[in-house]
Amino acid sequence: MSAHLGRRLRKGATSGAVMAAAVAALAASQAPEMIPPPADNAGGDRAIGAGDTAPPSGDGSATGDSPYYTVLPPLNTPNKPGTSTNLPVITGPAEAGIPASVLSAYKRAEQSIRSTDPGCNLPWQLLAGIGKVESGQARGGKVDANGTTLKPILGPVLNGVGFANISDTDRGAYDGDSTHDRAVGPMQFIPSTWATWGQDANSDGKRDPNNIYDAAQAAGLYLCANDRNLALKADLDRAILSYNRSREYLNTVTSWFEYYKRGTHQVPDGTGVFPVDRSDDRGRGNRPTPPFSPFPTSPDPKPSDSGAPKPKPTRPGEPSKVTPPPTKPTTPTKPPVTPPTKPPTVPPAVRVDRLTTVSTGQLTATTESVFAKAPTVAALDASGAPVAGVTVRFEITGTTDARFSGGATTVTVTSGSAGIAAAPALRAGEKTGAFTVRAVVVGNSAKAAEFTATVTERQADVLARVAGDPLSATTGTAFTQPVQAKATLKGAVAAGVLVEAKVVVSTTATEESTEGPYFKNAAGDTVRTLVLKTDANGLIALPELLAGDKAGEYVLILTARGGVSTEIKLTVTAPAATPTPTPTSDPSPSGTGSPEASPSPSA
């Protein structure tokens, strides 16, 4: 028998008795870390024999109890005495080589799940052990550049003949069979299990069981279900048995897991070691016929002297008397009871099929105000039912200074009983324009929803000067009258509205004046255009306005965002001329003002 089995292990082809012999043969062939099954199989995780029917996958099996064929690794394991476990990427035993894309998928799944579920302690080598047993590492790494197998990997038809009887659940979408299900892909998920656990780990918009990245991520999440800590041997065994409930399967996967933990190396895609007689290469999944019977037969045994009393010779005419041997009552054997397997608890993030937006219409707000609506999504499963307890992350992207409450650009929210998750209040900044709010399920990056948000400037529909005398000043001085204006929108105070103040030469001019009245900016420079913002009361107060050095008529135009404006006339006059004094002659002693006019003394 060992010569026939060689180094291959077939699941689903033997009874318990023959399986024990097979395991013994494998142990004799020195397969690494081969774990013998317990004699009493107390755990109830028996191998599925030729006449058994596997429980449906809904009870916890990911693969539907599909068969597996795998060549166990040789005795010279990667870390034999005197060698390093840090193998170069192209050296080491052939069985320790894992195709590049397949190895990358396992390691990426470990990294992703450790970030979302660190308590699981998922090792990538466990995924490698399962991938080896289920598909020979995706048929030796025969995948394309995106990690999708070059042709679908299909297990046998699960029609109850030697395997589980699982009626079609996917209308043949994944396995091409609309009557019964078949395990699909490098990690051999049955379609109904994939519908729950399938992932889009390579972000191509599809959950494809034939893609090694998608399948490895899904397998990792499945193994971590029910809050398992795979660093604990008991939880590790439960995880493997939940994948395929067979003690033989547990032993084989554990063997490969330990083997890969001792060392492995990367090989090019398509060059991995792959068994040539796998069931998925045997014509649509038909099982090879076992060359031996699980129950050996022999000719009818010959009578033998068992020690029972023999009948005494009788005389002619006398009835013969035969004393029957005493029979020992037999104790009826109770059939083994297989305890029901608790279905894995599916994490809420895994159950989500999509996020759908709940907020209707665009999210809009004016500068420095709160958006009237908050980005809101609903987490739904594949049937459209809400999923509670899902962690949703809202992220603000784009060139904007809008922020959530507290000034954050990223927040996380947990969905309620109706699957609803609403972001906290969103406040616009000073920048106008559009930006995006993206909602994703933490631990399931493929499930996303996006909102477009727009920030516009605050506006006014009325802008009027607040009382005051006509503005006039002489050259070289400043206007002494205060200049104030008030903005309103639909009769309400319009706070935060930008107002432009510009000095022009006439009401029809569009360009600022090059002379006449002016302002001083913070640097002390002469400017004739300013932009101000209305306060909480909708008011603006202009700074000091200087008359300049050229007399004339000018106009101060105030224009608010929204297009409304008001005009204020500016008059600059020259200072009044100072009168020139008229010169006079000295008065004479006589008061006549002229000596000639004085009378002579004789007169």
mmCIF file with all atom_site columns, N, CA and C in Angstrom, residues 500-550:
data_model
loop_
_atom_site.group_PDB
_atom_site.id
_atom_site.type_symbol
_atom_site.label_atom_id
_atom_site.label_alt_id
_atom_site.label_comp_id
_atom_site.label_asym_id
_atom_site.label_entity_id
_atom_site.label_seq_id
_atom_site.pdbx_PDB_ins_code
_atom_site.Cartn_x
_atom_site.Cartn_y
_atom_site.Cartn_z
_atom_site.occupancy
_atom_site.B_iso_or_equiv
_atom_site.pdbx_formal_charge
_atom_site.auth_seq_id
_atom_site.auth_comp_id
_atom_site.auth_asym_id
_atom_site.auth_atom_id
_atom_site.pdbx_PDB_model_num
ATOM 1   N N  . GLU A 1 500 ? -15.488 95.044  -1.995  1.00 0.00 ? 500 GLU A N  1
ATOM 2   C CA . GLU A 1 500 ? -14.363 95.754  -2.606  1.00 0.00 ? 500 GLU A CA 1
ATOM 3   C C  . GLU A 1 500 ? -14.636 97.263  -2.582  1.00 0.00 ? 500 GLU A C  1
ATOM 4   N N  . ALA A 1 501 ? -13.667 98.035  -2.128  1.00 0.00 ? 501 ALA A N  1
ATOM 5   C CA . ALA A 1 501 ? -13.750 99.503  -2.134  1.00 0.00 ? 501 ALA A CA 1
ATOM 6   C C  . ALA A 1 501 ? -12.725 100.022 -3.147  1.00 0.00 ? 501 ALA A C  1
ATOM 7   N N  . LYS A 1 502 ? -13.203 100.819 -4.152  1.00 0.00 ? 502 LYS A N  1
ATOM 8   C CA . LYS A 1 502 ? -12.310 101.281 -5.221  1.00 0.00 ? 502 LYS A CA 1
ATOM 9   C C  . LYS A 1 502 ? -12.579 102.762 -5.510  1.00 0.00 ? 502 LYS A C  1
ATOM 10  N N  . VAL A 1 503 ? -11.519 103.551 -5.623  1.00 0.00 ? 503 VAL A N  1
ATOM 11  C CA . VAL A 1 503 ? -11.625 104.968 -5.985  1.00 0.00 ? 503 VAL A CA 1
ATOM 12  C C  . VAL A 1 503 ? -11.464 105.079 -7.499  1.00 0.00 ? 503 VAL A C  1
ATOM 13  N N  . VAL A 1 504 ? -12.475 105.682 -8.159  1.00 0.00 ? 504 VAL A N  1
ATOM 14  C CA . VAL A 1 504 ? -12.441 105.866 -9.614  1.00 0.00 ? 504 VAL A CA 1
ATOM 15  C C  . VAL A 1 504 ? -12.732 107.344 -9.913  1.00 0.00 ? 504 VAL A C  1
ATOM 16  N N  . VAL A 1 505 ? -12.575 107.721 -11.188 1.00 0.00 ? 505 VAL A N  1
ATOM 17  C CA . VAL A 1 505 ? -12.739 109.132 -11.537 1.00 0.00 ? 505 VAL A CA 1
ATOM 18  C C  . VAL A 1 505 ? -14.186 109.485 -11.866 1.00 0.00 ? 505 VAL A C  1
ATOM 19  N N  . SER A 1 506 ? -15.019 108.438 -12.166 1.00 0.00 ? 506 SER A N  1
ATOM 20  C CA . SER A 1 506 ? -16.428 108.709 -12.472 1.00 0.00 ? 506 SER A CA 1
ATOM 21  C C  . SER A 1 506 ? -17.237 107.446 -12.267 1.00 0.00 ? 506 SER A C  1
ATOM 22  N N  . THR A 1 507 ? -18.541 107.554 -12.273 1.00 0.00 ? 507 THR A N  1
ATOM 23  C CA . THR A 1 507 ? -19.417 106.394 -12.056 1.00 0.00 ? 507 THR A CA 1
ATOM 24  C C  . THR A 1 507 ? -19.357 105.402 -13.199 1.00 0.00 ? 507 THR A C  1
ATOM 25  N N  . THR A 1 508 ? -18.861 105.846 -14.350 1.00 0.00 ? 508 THR A N  1
ATOM 26  C CA . THR A 1 508 ? -18.789 104.934 -15.504 1.00 0.00 ? 508 THR A CA 1
ATOM 27  C C  . THR A 1 508 ? -17.403 104.310 -15.640 1.00 0.00 ? 508 THR A C  1
ATOM 28  N N  . ALA A 1 509 ? -16.468 104.732 -14.850 1.00 0.00 ? 509 ALA A N  1
ATOM 29  C CA . ALA A 1 509 ? -15.107 104.201 -14.957 1.00 0.00 ? 509 ALA A CA 1
ATOM 30  C C  . ALA A 1 509 ? -15.034 102.829 -14.303 1.00 0.00 ? 509 ALA A C  1
ATOM 31  N N  . THR A 1 510 ? -14.181 101.961 -14.859 1.00 0.00 ? 510 THR A N  1
ATOM 32  C CA . THR A 1 510 ? -14.002 100.621 -14.290 1.00 0.00 ? 510 THR A CA 1
ATOM 33  C C  . THR A 1 510 ? -12.629 100.457 -13.647 1.00 0.00 ? 510 THR A C  1
ATOM 34  N N  . GLU A 1 511 ? -11.668 101.265 -14.078 1.00 0.00 ? 511 GLU A N  1
ATOM 35  C CA . GLU A 1 511 ? -10.337 101.165 -13.513 1.00 0.00 ? 511 GLU A CA 1
ATOM 36  C C  . GLU A 1 511 ? -10.169 102.182 -12.399 1.00 0.00 ? 511 GLU A C  1
ATOM 37  N N  . GLU A 1 512 ? -9.339  101.782 -11.408 1.00 0.00 ? 512 GLU A N  1
ATOM 38  C CA . GLU A 1 512 ? -9.117  102.705 -10.305 1.00 0.00 ? 512 GLU A CA 1
ATOM 39  C C  . GLU A 1 512 ? -8.377  103.954 -10.780 1.00 0.00 ? 512 GLU A C  1
ATOM 40  N N  . SER A 1 513 ? -8.578  105.048 -10.077 1.00 0.00 ? 513 SER A N  1
ATOM 41  C CA . SER A 1 513 ? -7.953  106.327 -10.417 1.00 0.00 ? 513 SER A CA 1
ATOM 42  C C  . SER A 1 513 ? -6.443  106.248 -10.157 1.00 0.00 ? 513 SER A C  1
ATOM 43  N N  . THR A 1 514 ? -5.705  107.025 -10.894 1.00 0.00 ? 514 THR A N  1
ATOM 44  C CA . THR A 1 514 ? -4.252  107.089 -10.688 1.00 0.00 ? 514 THR A CA 1
ATOM 45  C C  . THR A 1 514 ? -3.854  108.288 -9.831  1.00 0.00 ? 514 THR A C  1
ATOM 46  N N  . GLU A 1 515 ? -4.834  109.100 -9.484  1.00 0.00 ? 515 GLU A N  1
ATOM 47  C CA . GLU A 1 515 ? -4.569  110.268 -8.647  1.00 0.00 ? 515 GLU A CA 1
ATOM 48  C C  . GLU A 1 515 ? -5.809  110.562 -7.815  1.00 0.00 ? 515 GLU A C  1
ATOM 49  N N  . GLY A 1 516 ? -5.703  111.494 -6.939  1.00 0.00 ? 516 GLY A N  1
ATOM 50  C CA . GLY A 1 516 ? -6.829  111.839 -6.078  1.00 0.00 ? 516 GLY A CA 1
ATOM 51  C C  . GLY A 1 516 ? -6.819  111.021 -4.795  1.00 0.00 ? 516 GLY A C  1
ATOM 52  N N  . PRO A 1 517 ? -7.987  110.797 -4.182  1.00 0.00 ? 517 PRO A N  1
ATOM 53  C CA . PRO A 1 517 ? -8.083  110.137 -2.878  1.00 0.00 ? 517 PRO A CA 1
ATOM 54  C C  . PRO A 1 517 ? -7.451  108.733 -2.891  1.00 0.00 ? 517 PRO A C  1
ATOM 55  N N  . TYR A 1 518 ? -6.958  108.330 -1.731  1.00 0.00 ? 518 TYR A N  1
ATOM 56  C CA . TYR A 1 518 ? -6.299  107.029 -1.634  1.00 0.00 ? 518 TYR A CA 1
ATOM 57  C C  . TYR A 1 518 ? -6.314  106.543 -0.181  1.00 0.00 ? 518 TYR A C  1
ATOM 58  N N  . PHE A 1 519 ? -5.971  105.206 -0.030  1.00 0.00 ? 519 PHE A N  1
ATOM 59  C CA . PHE A 1 519 ? -5.821  104.591 1.289   1.00 0.00 ? 519 PHE A CA 1
ATOM 60  C C  . PHE A 1 519 ? -4.344  104.243 1.498   1.00 0.00 ? 519 PHE A C  1
ATOM 61  N N  . LYS A 1 520 ? -4.011  103.892 2.717   1.00 0.00 ? 520 LYS A N  1
ATOM 62  C CA . LYS A 1 520 ? -2.702  103.345 3.032   1.00 0.00 ? 520 LYS A CA 1
ATOM 63  C C  . LYS A 1 520 ? -2.890  101.887 3.479   1.00 0.00 ? 520 LYS A C  1
ATOM 64  N N  . ASN A 1 521 ? -2.110  100.972 2.883   1.00 0.00 ? 521 ASN A N  1
ATOM 65  C CA . ASN A 1 521 ? -2.219  99.576  3.324   1.00 0.00 ? 521 ASN A CA 1
ATOM 66  C C  . ASN A 1 521 ? -1.335  99.345  4.545   1.00 0.00 ? 521 ASN A C  1
ATOM 67  N N  . ALA A 1 522 ? -1.273  98.093  4.994   1.00 0.00 ? 522 ALA A N  1
ATOM 68  C CA . ALA A 1 522 ? -0.524  97.780  6.216   1.00 0.00 ? 522 ALA A CA 1
ATOM 69  C C  . ALA A 1 522 ? 0.956   98.098  6.072   1.00 0.00 ? 522 ALA A C  1
ATOM 70  N N  . ALA A 1 523 ? 1.453   98.066  4.830   1.00 0.00 ? 523 ALA A N  1
ATOM 71  C CA . ALA A 1 523 ? 2.870   98.356  4.610   1.00 0.00 ? 523 ALA A CA 1
ATOM 72  C C  . ALA A 1 523 ? 3.136   99.840  4.441   1.00 0.00 ? 523 ALA A C  1
ATOM 73  N N  . GLY A 1 524 ? 2.056   100.664 4.458   1.00 0.00 ? 524 GLY A N  1
ATOM 74  C CA . GLY A 1 524 ? 2.221   102.095 4.290   1.00 0.00 ? 524 GLY A CA 1
ATOM 75  C C  . GLY A 1 524 ? 2.228   102.543 2.849   1.00 0.00 ? 524 GLY A C  1
ATOM 76  N N  . ASP A 1 525 ? 1.890   101.649 1.927   1.00 0.00 ? 525 ASP A N  1
ATOM 77  C CA . ASP A 1 525 ? 1.865   101.998 0.510   1.00 0.00 ? 525 ASP A CA 1
ATOM 78  C C  . ASP A 1 525 ? 0.535   102.654 0.139   1.00 0.00 ? 525 ASP A C  1
ATOM 79  N N  . THR A 1 526 ? 0.583   103.470 -0.902  1.00 0.00 ? 526 THR A N  1
ATOM 80  C CA . THR A 1 526 ? -0.623  104.117 -1.416  1.00 0.00 ? 526 THR A CA 1
ATOM 81  C C  . THR A 1 526 ? -1.404  103.134 -2.272  1.00 0.00 ? 526 THR A C  1
ATOM 82  N N  . VAL A 1 527 ? -2.692  102.911 -1.948  1.00 0.00 ? 527 VAL A N  1
ATOM 83  C CA . VAL A 1 527 ? -3.561  102.021 -2.726  1.00 0.00 ? 527 VAL A CA 1
ATOM 84  C C  . VAL A 1 527 ? -4.906  102.709 -2.901  1.00 0.00 ? 527 VAL A C  1
ATOM 85  N N  . ARG A 1 528 ? -5.558  102.391 -4.005  1.00 0.00 ? 528 ARG A N  1
ATOM 86  C CA . ARG A 1 528 ? -6.889  102.956 -4.250  1.00 0.00 ? 528 ARG A CA 1
ATOM 87  C C  . ARG A 1 528 ? -7.956  101.864 -4.387  1.00 0.00 ? 528 ARG A C  1
ATOM 88  N N  . THR A 1 529 ? -7.547  100.596 -4.038  1.00 0.00 ? 529 THR A N  1
ATOM 89  C CA . THR A 1 529 ? -8.509  99.483  -3.999  1.00 0.00 ? 529 THR A CA 1
ATOM 90  C C  . THR A 1 529 ? -8.233  98.649  -2.760  1.00 0.00 ? 529 THR A C  1
ATOM 91  N N  . LEU A 1 530 ? -9.290  98.350  -2.005  1.00 0.00 ? 530 LEU A N  1
ATOM 92  C CA . LEU A 1 530 ? -9.209  97.517  -0.807  1.00 0.00 ? 530 LEU A CA 1
ATOM 93  C C  . LEU A 1 530 ? -10.309 96.466  -0.865  1.00 0.00 ? 530 LEU A C  1
ATOM 94  N N  . VAL A 1 531 ? -10.064 95.297  -0.212  1.00 0.00 ? 531 VAL A N  1
ATOM 95  C CA . VAL A 1 531 ? -11.103 94.278  -0.050  1.00 0.00 ? 531 VAL A CA 1
ATOM 96  C C  . VAL A 1 531 ? -11.306 94.069  1.437   1.00 0.00 ? 531 VAL A C  1
ATOM 97  N N  . LEU A 1 532 ? -12.533 94.253  1.880   1.00 0.00 ? 532 LEU A N  1
ATOM 98  C CA . LEU A 1 532 ? -12.883 94.129  3.286   1.00 0.00 ? 532 LEU A CA 1
ATOM 99  C C  . LEU A 1 532 ? -13.956 93.053  3.445   1.00 0.00 ? 532 LEU A C  1
ATOM 100 N N  . LYS A 1 533 ? -14.175 92.623  4.682   1.00 0.00 ? 533 LYS A N  1
ATOM 101 C CA . LYS A 1 533 ? -15.181 91.590  4.967   1.00 0.00 ? 533 LYS A CA 1
ATOM 102 C C  . LYS A 1 533 ? -16.158 92.122  6.002   1.00 0.00 ? 533 LYS A C  1
ATOM 103 N N  . THR A 1 534 ? -17.458 91.898  5.765   1.00 0.00 ? 534 THR A N  1
ATOM 104 C CA . THR A 1 534 ? -18.458 92.376  6.718   1.00 0.00 ? 534 THR A CA 1
ATOM 105 C C  . THR A 1 534 ? -18.359 91.601  8.026   1.00 0.00 ? 534 THR A C  1
ATOM 106 N N  . ASP A 1 535 ? -18.639 92.275  9.118   1.00 0.00 ? 535 ASP A N  1
ATOM 107 C CA . ASP A 1 535 ? -18.561 91.629  10.426  1.00 0.00 ? 535 ASP A CA 1
ATOM 108 C C  . ASP A 1 535 ? -19.861 90.891  10.726  1.00 0.00 ? 535 ASP A C  1
ATOM 109 N N  . ALA A 1 536 ? -20.004 90.454  11.967  1.00 0.00 ? 536 ALA A N  1
ATOM 110 C CA . ALA A 1 536 ? -21.182 89.673  12.348  1.00 0.00 ? 536 ALA A CA 1
ATOM 111 C C  . ALA A 1 536 ? -22.474 90.456  12.162  1.00 0.00 ? 536 ALA A C  1
ATOM 112 N N  . ASN A 1 537 ? -22.390 91.789  12.118  1.00 0.00 ? 537 ASN A N  1
ATOM 113 C CA . ASN A 1 537 ? -23.573 92.619  11.901  1.00 0.00 ? 537 ASN A CA 1
ATOM 114 C C  . ASN A 1 537 ? -23.732 93.035  10.446  1.00 0.00 ? 537 ASN A C  1
ATOM 115 N N  . GLY A 1 538 ? -22.912 92.480  9.580   1.00 0.00 ? 538 GLY A N  1
ATOM 116 C CA . GLY A 1 538 ? -22.991 92.815  8.164   1.00 0.00 ? 538 GLY A CA 1
ATOM 117 C C  . GLY A 1 538 ? -22.349 94.136  7.810   1.00 0.00 ? 538 GLY A C  1
ATOM 118 N N  . LEU A 1 539 ? -21.561 94.720  8.708   1.00 0.00 ? 539 LEU A N  1
ATOM 119 C CA . LEU A 1 539 ? -21.006 96.063  8.507   1.00 0.00 ? 539 LEU A CA 1
ATOM 120 C C  . LEU A 1 539 ? -19.547 96.013  8.080   1.00 0.00 ? 539 LEU A C  1
ATOM 121 N N  . ILE A 1 540 ? -19.163 97.023  7.282   1.00 0.00 ? 540 ILE A N  1
ATOM 122 C CA . ILE A 1 540 ? -17.754 97.274  7.017   1.00 0.00 ? 540 ILE A CA 1
ATOM 123 C C  . ILE A 1 540 ? -17.480 98.732  7.379   1.00 0.00 ? 540 ILE A C  1
ATOM 124 N N  . ALA A 1 541 ? -16.289 99.000  7.877   1.00 0.00 ? 541 ALA A N  1
ATOM 125 C CA . ALA A 1 541 ? -15.861 100.374 8.182   1.00 0.00 ? 541 ALA A CA 1
ATOM 126 C C  . ALA A 1 541 ? -14.546 100.601 7.459   1.00 0.00 ? 541 ALA A C  1
ATOM 127 N N  . LEU A 1 542 ? -14.532 101.608 6.578   1.00 0.00 ? 542 LEU A N  1
ATOM 128 C CA . LEU A 1 542 ? -13.330 101.867 5.803   1.00 0.00 ? 542 LEU A CA 1
ATOM 129 C C  . LEU A 1 542 ? -12.270 102.547 6.665   1.00 0.00 ? 542 LEU A C  1
ATOM 130 N N  . PRO A 1 543 ? -11.008 102.245 6.373   1.00 0.00 ? 543 PRO A N  1
ATOM 131 C CA . PRO A 1 543 ? -9.944  102.947 7.081   1.00 0.00 ? 543 PRO A CA 1
ATOM 132 C C  . PRO A 1 543 ? -9.869  104.408 6.618   1.00 0.00 ? 543 PRO A C  1
ATOM 133 N N  . GLU A 1 544 ? -8.924  105.152 7.163   1.00 0.00 ? 544 GLU A N  1
ATOM 134 C CA . GLU A 1 544 ? -8.789  106.576 6.825   1.00 0.00 ? 544 GLU A CA 1
ATOM 135 C C  . GLU A 1 544 ? -8.603  106.751 5.320   1.00 0.00 ? 544 GLU A C  1
ATOM 136 N N  . LEU A 1 545 ? -9.382  107.722 4.753   1.00 0.00 ? 545 LEU A N  1
ATOM 137 C CA . LEU A 1 545 ? -9.312  108.031 3.326   1.00 0.00 ? 545 LEU A CA 1
ATOM 138 C C  . LEU A 1 545 ? -8.652  109.403 3.175   1.00 0.00 ? 545 LEU A C  1
ATOM 139 N N  . LEU A 1 546 ? -7.539  109.432 2.479   1.00 0.00 ? 546 LEU A N  1
ATOM 140 C CA . LEU A 1 546 ? -6.782  110.665 2.279   1.00 0.00 ? 546 LEU A CA 1
ATOM 141 C C  . LEU A 1 546 ? -7.194  111.328 0.978   1.00 0.00 ? 546 LEU A C  1
ATOM 142 N N  . ALA A 1 547 ? -7.209  112.658 0.935   1.00 0.00 ? 547 ALA A N  1
ATOM 143 C CA . ALA A 1 547 ? -7.729  113.394 -0.222  1.00 0.00 ? 547 ALA A CA 1
ATOM 144 C C  . ALA A 1 547 ? -6.758  113.421 -1.388  1.00 0.00 ? 547 ALA A C  1
ATOM 145 N N  . GLY A 1 548 ? -5.469  113.287 -1.158  1.00 0.00 ? 548 GLY A N  1
ATOM 146 C CA . GLY A 1 548 ? -4.519  113.404 -2.250  1.00 0.00 ? 548 GLY A CA 1
ATOM 147 C C  . GLY A 1 548 ? -4.175  114.843 -2.523  1.00 0.00 ? 548 GLY A C  1
ATOM 148 N N  . ASP A 1 549 ? -3.477  115.068 -3.629  1.00 0.00 ? 549 ASP A N  1
ATOM 149 C CA . ASP A 1 549 ? -2.987  116.430 -3.895  1.00 0.00 ? 549 ASP A CA 1
ATOM 150 C C  . ASP A 1 549 ? -3.564  117.033 -5.172  1.00 0.00 ? 549 ASP A C  1
ATOM 151 N N  . LYS A 1 550 ? -4.625  116.440 -5.701  1.00 0.00 ? 550 LYS A N  1
ATOM 152 C CA . LYS A 1 550 ? -5.241  117.002 -6.888  1.00 0.00 ? 550 LYS A CA 1
ATOM 153 C C  . LYS A 1 550 ? -6.730  117.185 -6.655  1.00 0.00 ? 550 LYS A C  1
#
